[in-house]
Amino acid sequence: MNVGVAHSEVNPNTRVMNSRGMWLTYALGVGMLHVVLLSIPFFSVPVAWTLTNVIHNLGMYVFLHAVKGTPFETPDQGKARLLTHWEQLDYGVQFTSSRKFFTISPIILYFLASFYTKYDPTHFILNTASLLTVLIPKLPQLHGVRVFGINKY
């Protein structure tokens, strides 16, 4: 073990979503969340799908768009501490495979939730609002933008 030797990445946070098996683990986690919600006796199938979608999107928003910085000590002079995980992903390069995956996955979950709720207006509004909260911050035009100064520091 080399003590005091830095890792080769300037910011390991940028490559974690491209690591081997990460996408499969992510999909299995969402599937497990849905199975757990389906196993609760008083939740109907539409409620379980809507809760799966809303919980997934809430978690995605918090971990990708609200939390800033990195859990690692980085030699980047503090640049990473001002960026969200989404902004750090793939060093900020747009339209990479991991960014496409994390943009498409909530859309697929939204379509599944809408289908299994039979497009009920209440569920549809909740699922659509939930989807928009995670898709809008992913737009390339909003990279580094802090709306109304929220999450500026």
JSON list of C-alpha atoms in Angstrom, two decimals:
[
{"chain": "A", "resi": 1, "resn": "MET", "atom": "CA", "xyz": [0.00, 0.00, 0.00]},
{"chain": "A", "resi": 2, "resn": "ASN", "atom": "CA", "xyz": [1.35, 3.37, -0.99]},
{"chain": "A", "resi": 3, "resn": "VAL", "atom": "CA", "xyz": [0.57, 5.86, 1.72]},
{"chain": "A", "resi": 4, "resn": "GLY", "atom": "CA", "xyz": [0.42, 9.49, 0.65]},
{"chain": "A", "resi": 5, "resn": "VAL", "atom": "CA", "xyz": [0.30, 8.69, -3.05]},
{"chain": "A", "resi": 6, "resn": "ALA", "atom": "CA", "xyz": [-2.45, 10.46, -4.96]},
{"chain": "A", "resi": 7, "resn": "HIS", "atom": "CA", "xyz": [-4.77, 8.62, -7.28]},
{"chain": "A", "resi": 8, "resn": "SER", "atom": "CA", "xyz": [-4.44, 9.14, -11.01]},
{"chain": "A", "resi": 9, "resn": "GLU", "atom": "CA", "xyz": [-7.77, 10.94, -11.40]},
{"chain": "A", "resi": 10, "resn": "VAL", "atom": "CA", "xyz": [-7.95, 14.64, -10.73]},
{"chain": "A", "resi": 11, "resn": "ASN", "atom": "CA", "xyz": [-11.53, 14.08, -9.58]},
{"chain": "A", "resi": 12, "resn": "PRO", "atom": "CA", "xyz": [-12.68, 10.44, -9.15]},
{"chain": "A", "resi": 13, "resn": "ASN", "atom": "CA", "xyz": [-16.26, 11.72, -8.98]},
{"chain": "A", "resi": 14, "resn": "THR", "atom": "CA", "xyz": [-16.13, 12.25, -12.74]},
{"chain": "A", "resi": 15, "resn": "ARG", "atom": "CA", "xyz": [-15.65, 8.59, -13.62]},
{"chain": "A", "resi": 16, "resn": "VAL", "atom": "CA", "xyz": [-17.77, 6.75, -11.06]},
{"chain": "A", "resi": 17, "resn": "MET", "atom": "CA", "xyz": [-20.86, 6.56, -13.28]},
{"chain": "A", "resi": 18, "resn": "ASN", "atom": "CA", "xyz": [-18.81, 4.95, -16.08]},
{"chain": "A", "resi": 19, "resn": "SER", "atom": "CA", "xyz": [-17.44, 2.21, -13.85]},
{"chain": "A", "resi": 20, "resn": "ARG", "atom": "CA", "xyz": [-18.14, -1.39, -14.69]},
{"chain": "A", "resi": 21, "resn": "GLY", "atom": "CA", "xyz": [-21.57, -2.58, -13.62]},
{"chain": "A", "resi": 22, "resn": "MET", "atom": "CA", "xyz": [-22.79, 0.82, -12.44]},
{"chain": "A", "resi": 23, "resn": "TRP", "atom": "CA", "xyz": [-25.72, 1.00, -14.85]},
{"chain": "A", "resi": 24, "resn": "LEU", "atom": "CA", "xyz": [-26.83, -2.53, -14.00]},
{"chain": "A", "resi": 25, "resn": "THR", "atom": "CA", "xyz": [-26.60, -1.77, -10.28]},
{"chain": "A", "resi": 26, "resn": "TYR", "atom": "CA", "xyz": [-28.62, 1.40, -10.82]},
{"chain": "A", "resi": 27, "resn": "ALA", "atom": "CA", "xyz": [-31.35, -0.46, -12.74]},
{"chain": "A", "resi": 28, "resn": "LEU", "atom": "CA", "xyz": [-31.45, -3.24, -10.14]},
{"chain": "A", "resi": 29, "resn": "GLY", "atom": "CA", "xyz": [-31.76, -0.65, -7.38]},
{"chain": "A", "resi": 30, "resn": "VAL", "atom": "CA", "xyz": [-34.75, 0.96, -9.07]},
{"chain": "A", "resi": 31, "resn": "GLY", "atom": "CA", "xyz": [-36.26, -2.49, -9.62]},
{"chain": "A", "resi": 32, "resn": "MET", "atom": "CA", "xyz": [-35.75, -3.40, -5.97]},
{"chain": "A", "resi": 33, "resn": "LEU", "atom": "CA", "xyz": [-37.38, -0.14, -4.88]},
{"chain": "A", "resi": 34, "resn": "HIS", "atom": "CA", "xyz": [-40.39, -1.00, -7.02]},
{"chain": "A", "resi": 35, "resn": "VAL", "atom": "CA", "xyz": [-40.62, -4.56, -5.66]},
{"chain": "A", "resi": 36, "resn": "VAL", "atom": "CA", "xyz": [-40.46, -3.26, -2.09]},
{"chain": "A", "resi": 37, "resn": "LEU", "atom": "CA", "xyz": [-43.23, -0.76, -2.79]},
{"chain": "A", "resi": 38, "resn": "LEU", "atom": "CA", "xyz": [-45.33, -3.47, -4.47]},
{"chain": "A", "resi": 39, "resn": "SER", "atom": "CA", "xyz": [-44.95, -5.70, -1.41]},
{"chain": "A", "resi": 40, "resn": "ILE", "atom": "CA", "xyz": [-46.64, -3.14, 0.85]},
{"chain": "A", "resi": 41, "resn": "PRO", "atom": "CA", "xyz": [-50.21, -4.49, 1.13]},
{"chain": "A", "resi": 42, "resn": "PHE", "atom": "CA", "xyz": [-52.18, -1.23, 1.04]},
{"chain": "A", "resi": 43, "resn": "PHE", "atom": "CA", "xyz": [-50.42, 0.18, -2.07]},
{"chain": "A", "resi": 44, "resn": "SER", "atom": "CA", "xyz": [-52.19, -0.48, -5.34]},
{"chain": "A", "resi": 45, "resn": "VAL", "atom": "CA", "xyz": [-50.16, -1.06, -8.52]},
{"chain": "A", "resi": 46, "resn": "PRO", "atom": "CA", "xyz": [-50.68, 2.52, -9.81]},
{"chain": "A", "resi": 47, "resn": "VAL", "atom": "CA", "xyz": [-49.66, 3.98, -6.44]},
{"chain": "A", "resi": 48, "resn": "ALA", "atom": "CA", "xyz": [-46.55, 1.77, -6.34]},
{"chain": "A", "resi": 49, "resn": "TRP", "atom": "CA", "xyz": [-45.52, 2.89, -9.84]},
{"chain": "A", "resi": 50, "resn": "THR", "atom": "CA", "xyz": [-46.08, 6.56, -9.04]},
{"chain": "A", "resi": 51, "resn": "LEU", "atom": "CA", "xyz": [-44.15, 6.26, -5.77]},
{"chain": "A", "resi": 52, "resn": "THR", "atom": "CA", "xyz": [-41.32, 4.44, -7.56]},
{"chain": "A", "resi": 53, "resn": "ASN", "atom": "CA", "xyz": [-41.11, 7.24, -10.10]},
{"chain": "A", "resi": 54, "resn": "VAL", "atom": "CA", "xyz": [-41.34, 10.06, -7.55]},
{"chain": "A", "resi": 55, "resn": "ILE", "atom": "CA", "xyz": [-38.86, 8.50, -5.09]},
{"chain": "A", "resi": 56, "resn": "HIS", "atom": "CA", "xyz": [-36.42, 7.74, -7.92]},
{"chain": "A", "resi": 57, "resn": "ASN", "atom": "CA", "xyz": [-36.62, 11.27, -9.28]},
{"chain": "A", "resi": 58, "resn": "LEU", "atom": "CA", "xyz": [-36.34, 12.83, -5.83]},
{"chain": "A", "resi": 59, "resn": "GLY", "atom": "CA", "xyz": [-33.21, 10.77, -5.13]},
{"chain": "A", "resi": 60, "resn": "MET", "atom": "CA", "xyz": [-31.79, 11.59, -8.56]},
{"chain": "A", "resi": 61, "resn": "TYR", "atom": "CA", "xyz": [-32.41, 15.29, -8.03]},
{"chain": "A", "resi": 62, "resn": "VAL", "atom": "CA", "xyz": [-30.77, 15.34, -4.61]},
{"chain": "A", "resi": 63, "resn": "PHE", "atom": "CA", "xyz": [-27.72, 13.26, -5.54]},
{"chain": "A", "resi": 64, "resn": "LEU", "atom": "CA", "xyz": [-27.10, 14.66, -9.03]},
{"chain": "A", "resi": 65, "resn": "HIS", "atom": "CA", "xyz": [-28.37, 18.24, -8.92]},
{"chain": "A", "resi": 66, "resn": "ALA", "atom": "CA", "xyz": [-28.49, 19.50, -5.33]},
{"chain": "A", "resi": 67, "resn": "VAL", "atom": "CA", "xyz": [-25.40, 18.09, -3.59]},
{"chain": "A", "resi": 68, "resn": "LYS", "atom": "CA", "xyz": [-22.21, 19.88, -4.53]},
{"chain": "A", "resi": 69, "resn": "GLY", "atom": "CA", "xyz": [-18.57, 18.99, -4.10]},
{"chain": "A", "resi": 70, "resn": "THR", "atom": "CA", "xyz": [-16.82, 15.66, -3.92]},
{"chain": "A", "resi": 71, "resn": "PRO", "atom": "CA", "xyz": [-16.16, 13.21, -1.08]},
{"chain": "A", "resi": 72, "resn": "PHE", "atom": "CA", "xyz": [-12.53, 12.91, -2.21]},
{"chain": "A", "resi": 73, "resn": "GLU", "atom": "CA", "xyz": [-9.71, 15.32, -1.65]},
{"chain": "A", "resi": 74, "resn": "THR", "atom": "CA", "xyz": [-8.94, 16.63, -5.10]},
{"chain": "A", "resi": 75, "resn": "PRO", "atom": "CA", "xyz": [-5.92, 18.56, -6.36]},
{"chain": "A", "resi": 76, "resn": "ASP", "atom": "CA", "xyz": [-8.12, 20.83, -8.51]},
{"chain": "A", "resi": 77, "resn": "GLN", "atom": "CA", "xyz": [-7.79, 23.93, -6.33]},
{"chain": "A", "resi": 78, "resn": "GLY", "atom": "CA", "xyz": [-11.40, 23.67, -5.13]},
{"chain": "A", "resi": 79, "resn": "LYS", "atom": "CA", "xyz": [-13.09, 23.77, -8.53]},
{"chain": "A", "resi": 80, "resn": "ALA", "atom": "CA", "xyz": [-15.16, 20.65, -7.81]},
{"chain": "A", "resi": 81, "resn": "ARG", "atom": "CA", "xyz": [-16.63, 22.01, -4.59]},
{"chain": "A", "resi": 82, "resn": "LEU", "atom": "CA", "xyz": [-18.69, 24.53, -6.56]},
{"chain": "A", "resi": 83, "resn": "LEU", "atom": "CA", "xyz": [-20.11, 21.97, -9.00]},
{"chain": "A", "resi": 84, "resn": "THR", "atom": "CA", "xyz": [-22.95, 19.49, -8.61]},
{"chain": "A", "resi": 85, "resn": "HIS", "atom": "CA", "xyz": [-22.32, 15.84, -9.40]},
{"chain": "A", "resi": 86, "resn": "TRP", "atom": "CA", "xyz": [-24.10, 16.25, -12.76]},
{"chain": "A", "resi": 87, "resn": "GLU", "atom": "CA", "xyz": [-21.77, 19.12, -13.68]},
{"chain": "A", "resi": 88, "resn": "GLN", "atom": "CA", "xyz": [-18.73, 17.06, -12.68]},
{"chain": "A", "resi": 89, "resn": "LEU", "atom": "CA", "xyz": [-19.89, 13.98, -14.60]},
{"chain": "A", "resi": 90, "resn": "ASP", "atom": "CA", "xyz": [-17.48, 13.19, -17.47]},
{"chain": "A", "resi": 91, "resn": "TYR", "atom": "CA", "xyz": [-15.60, 16.44, -16.78]},
{"chain": "A", "resi": 92, "resn": "GLY", "atom": "CA", "xyz": [-18.60, 18.47, -17.93]},
{"chain": "A", "resi": 93, "resn": "VAL", "atom": "CA", "xyz": [-18.59, 17.06, -21.47]},
{"chain": "A", "resi": 94, "resn": "GLN", "atom": "CA", "xyz": [-22.15, 17.00, -22.80]},
{"chain": "A", "resi": 95, "resn": "PHE", "atom": "CA", "xyz": [-23.90, 14.04, -24.47]},
{"chain": "A", "resi": 96, "resn": "THR", "atom": "CA", "xyz": [-21.61, 11.28, -23.22]},
{"chain": "A", "resi": 97, "resn": "SER", "atom": "CA", "xyz": [-22.98, 7.75, -22.78]},
{"chain": "A", "resi": 98, "resn": "SER", "atom": "CA", "xyz": [-23.39, 8.08, -19.01]},
{"chain": "A", "resi": 99, "resn": "ARG", "atom": "CA", "xyz": [-25.18, 11.42, -19.33]},
{"chain": "A", "resi": 100, "resn": "LYS", "atom": "CA", "xyz": [-27.49, 9.93, -21.95]},
{"chain": "A", "resi": 101, "resn": "PHE", "atom": "CA", "xyz": [-28.21, 6.96, -19.68]},
{"chain": "A", "resi": 102, "resn": "PHE", "atom": "CA", "xyz": [-29.08, 9.16, -16.70]},
{"chain": "A", "resi": 103, "resn": "THR", "atom": "CA", "xyz": [-31.29, 11.31, -18.93]},
{"chain": "A", "resi": 104, "resn": "ILE", "atom": "CA", "xyz": [-33.12, 8.40, -20.57]},
{"chain": "A", "resi": 105, "resn": "SER", "atom": "CA", "xyz": [-33.68, 6.33, -17.41]},
{"chain": "A", "resi": 106, "resn": "PRO", "atom": "CA", "xyz": [-36.19, 8.73, -15.76]},
{"chain": "A", "resi": 107, "resn": "ILE", "atom": "CA", "xyz": [-38.01, 9.07, -19.09]},
{"chain": "A", "resi": 108, "resn": "ILE", "atom": "CA", "xyz": [-38.37, 5.29, -19.38]},
{"chain": "A", "resi": 109, "resn": "LEU", "atom": "CA", "xyz": [-39.54, 5.08, -15.78]},
{"chain": "A", "resi": 110, "resn": "TYR", "atom": "CA", "xyz": [-42.04, 7.88, -16.51]},
{"chain": "A", "resi": 111, "resn": "PHE", "atom": "CA", "xyz": [-43.45, 5.98, -19.50]},
{"chain": "A", "resi": 112, "resn": "LEU", "atom": "CA", "xyz": [-43.76, 2.81, -17.41]},
{"chain": "A", "resi": 113, "resn": "ALA", "atom": "CA", "xyz": [-45.45, 4.65, -14.55]},
{"chain": "A", "resi": 114, "resn": "SER", "atom": "CA", "xyz": [-47.84, 6.41, -16.94]},
{"chain": "A", "resi": 115, "resn": "PHE", "atom": "CA", "xyz": [-48.74, 3.16, -18.67]},
{"chain": "A", "resi": 116, "resn": "TYR", "atom": "CA", "xyz": [-49.34, 1.18, -15.48]},
{"chain": "A", "resi": 117, "resn": "THR", "atom": "CA", "xyz": [-51.40, 3.99, -13.92]},
{"chain": "A", "resi": 118, "resn": "LYS", "atom": "CA", "xyz": [-53.54, 3.98, -17.08]},
{"chain": "A", "resi": 119, "resn": "TYR", "atom": "CA", "xyz": [-52.87, 7.72, -17.53]},
{"chain": "A", "resi": 120, "resn": "ASP", "atom": "CA", "xyz": [-54.98, 8.63, -14.51]},
{"chain": "A", "resi": 121, "resn": "PRO", "atom": "CA", "xyz": [-54.93, 12.46, -14.32]},
{"chain": "A", "resi": 122, "resn": "THR", "atom": "CA", "xyz": [-53.72, 12.64, -10.70]},
{"chain": "A", "resi": 123, "resn": "HIS", "atom": "CA", "xyz": [-50.89, 10.16, -11.22]},
{"chain": "A", "resi": 124, "resn": "PHE", "atom": "CA", "xyz": [-50.08, 11.67, -14.60]},
{"chain": "A", "resi": 125, "resn": "ILE", "atom": "CA", "xyz": [-49.64, 15.18, -13.13]},
{"chain": "A", "resi": 126, "resn": "LEU", "atom": "CA", "xyz": [-47.47, 13.87, -10.26]},
{"chain": "A", "resi": 127, "resn": "ASN", "atom": "CA", "xyz": [-45.31, 11.80, -12.61]},
{"chain": "A", "resi": 128, "resn": "THR", "atom": "CA", "xyz": [-44.93, 14.63, -15.12]},
{"chain": "A", "resi": 129, "resn": "ALA", "atom": "CA", "xyz": [-43.98, 17.18, -12.45]},
{"chain": "A", "resi": 130, "resn": "SER", "atom": "CA", "xyz": [-41.50, 14.70, -11.01]},
{"chain": "A", "resi": 131, "resn": "LEU", "atom": "CA", "xyz": [-39.98, 14.05, -14.43]},
{"chain": "A", "resi": 132, "resn": "LEU", "atom": "CA", "xyz": [-39.59, 17.75, -15.18]},
{"chain": "A", "resi": 133, "resn": "THR", "atom": "CA", "xyz": [-37.74, 18.35, -11.91]},
{"chain": "A", "resi": 134, "resn": "VAL", "atom": "CA", "xyz": [-34.97, 16.01, -13.04]},
{"chain": "A", "resi": 135, "resn": "LEU", "atom": "CA", "xyz": [-34.93, 16.72, -16.78]},
{"chain": "A", "resi": 136, "resn": "ILE", "atom": "CA", "xyz": [-34.77, 20.51, -16.72]},
{"chain": "A", "resi": 137, "resn": "PRO", "atom": "CA", "xyz": [-31.53, 20.68, -14.65]},
{"chain": "A", "resi": 138, "resn": "LYS", "atom": "CA", "xyz": [-29.90, 18.25, -17.10]},
{"chain": "A", "resi": 139, "resn": "LEU", "atom": "CA", "xyz": [-30.26, 20.61, -20.06]},
{"chain": "A", "resi": 140, "resn": "PRO", "atom": "CA", "xyz": [-26.90, 21.74, -21.47]},
{"chain": "A", "resi": 141, "resn": "GLN", "atom": "CA", "xyz": [-28.09, 25.36, -21.34]},
{"chain": "A", "resi": 142, "resn": "LEU", "atom": "CA", "xyz": [-28.36, 25.11, -17.55]},
{"chain": "A", "resi": 143, "resn": "HIS", "atom": "CA", "xyz": [-24.84, 23.77, -16.98]},
{"chain": "A", "resi": 144, "resn": "GLY", "atom": "CA", "xyz": [-23.44, 25.82, -14.09]},
{"chain": "A", "resi": 145, "resn": "VAL", "atom": "CA", "xyz": [-26.52, 28.06, -13.89]},
{"chain": "A", "resi": 146, "resn": "ARG", "atom": "CA", "xyz": [-27.95, 28.76, -10.44]},
{"chain": "A", "resi": 147, "resn": "VAL", "atom": "CA", "xyz": [-31.59, 29.85, -10.77]},
{"chain": "A", "resi": 148, "resn": "PHE", "atom": "CA", "xyz": [-32.44, 32.66, -8.30]},
{"chain": "A", "resi": 149, "resn": "GLY", "atom": "CA", "xyz": [-29.03, 32.08, -6.67]},
{"chain": "A", "resi": 150, "resn": "ILE", "atom": "CA", "xyz": [-30.20, 28.76, -5.20]},
{"chain": "A", "resi": 151, "resn": "ASN", "atom": "CA", "xyz": [-27.24, 26.43, -4.49]},
{"chain": "A", "resi": 152, "resn": "LYS", "atom": "CA", "xyz": [-24.81, 29.20, -5.40]},
{"chain": "A", "resi": 153, "resn": "TYR", "atom": "CA", "xyz": [-22.29, 28.46, -2.64]}
]
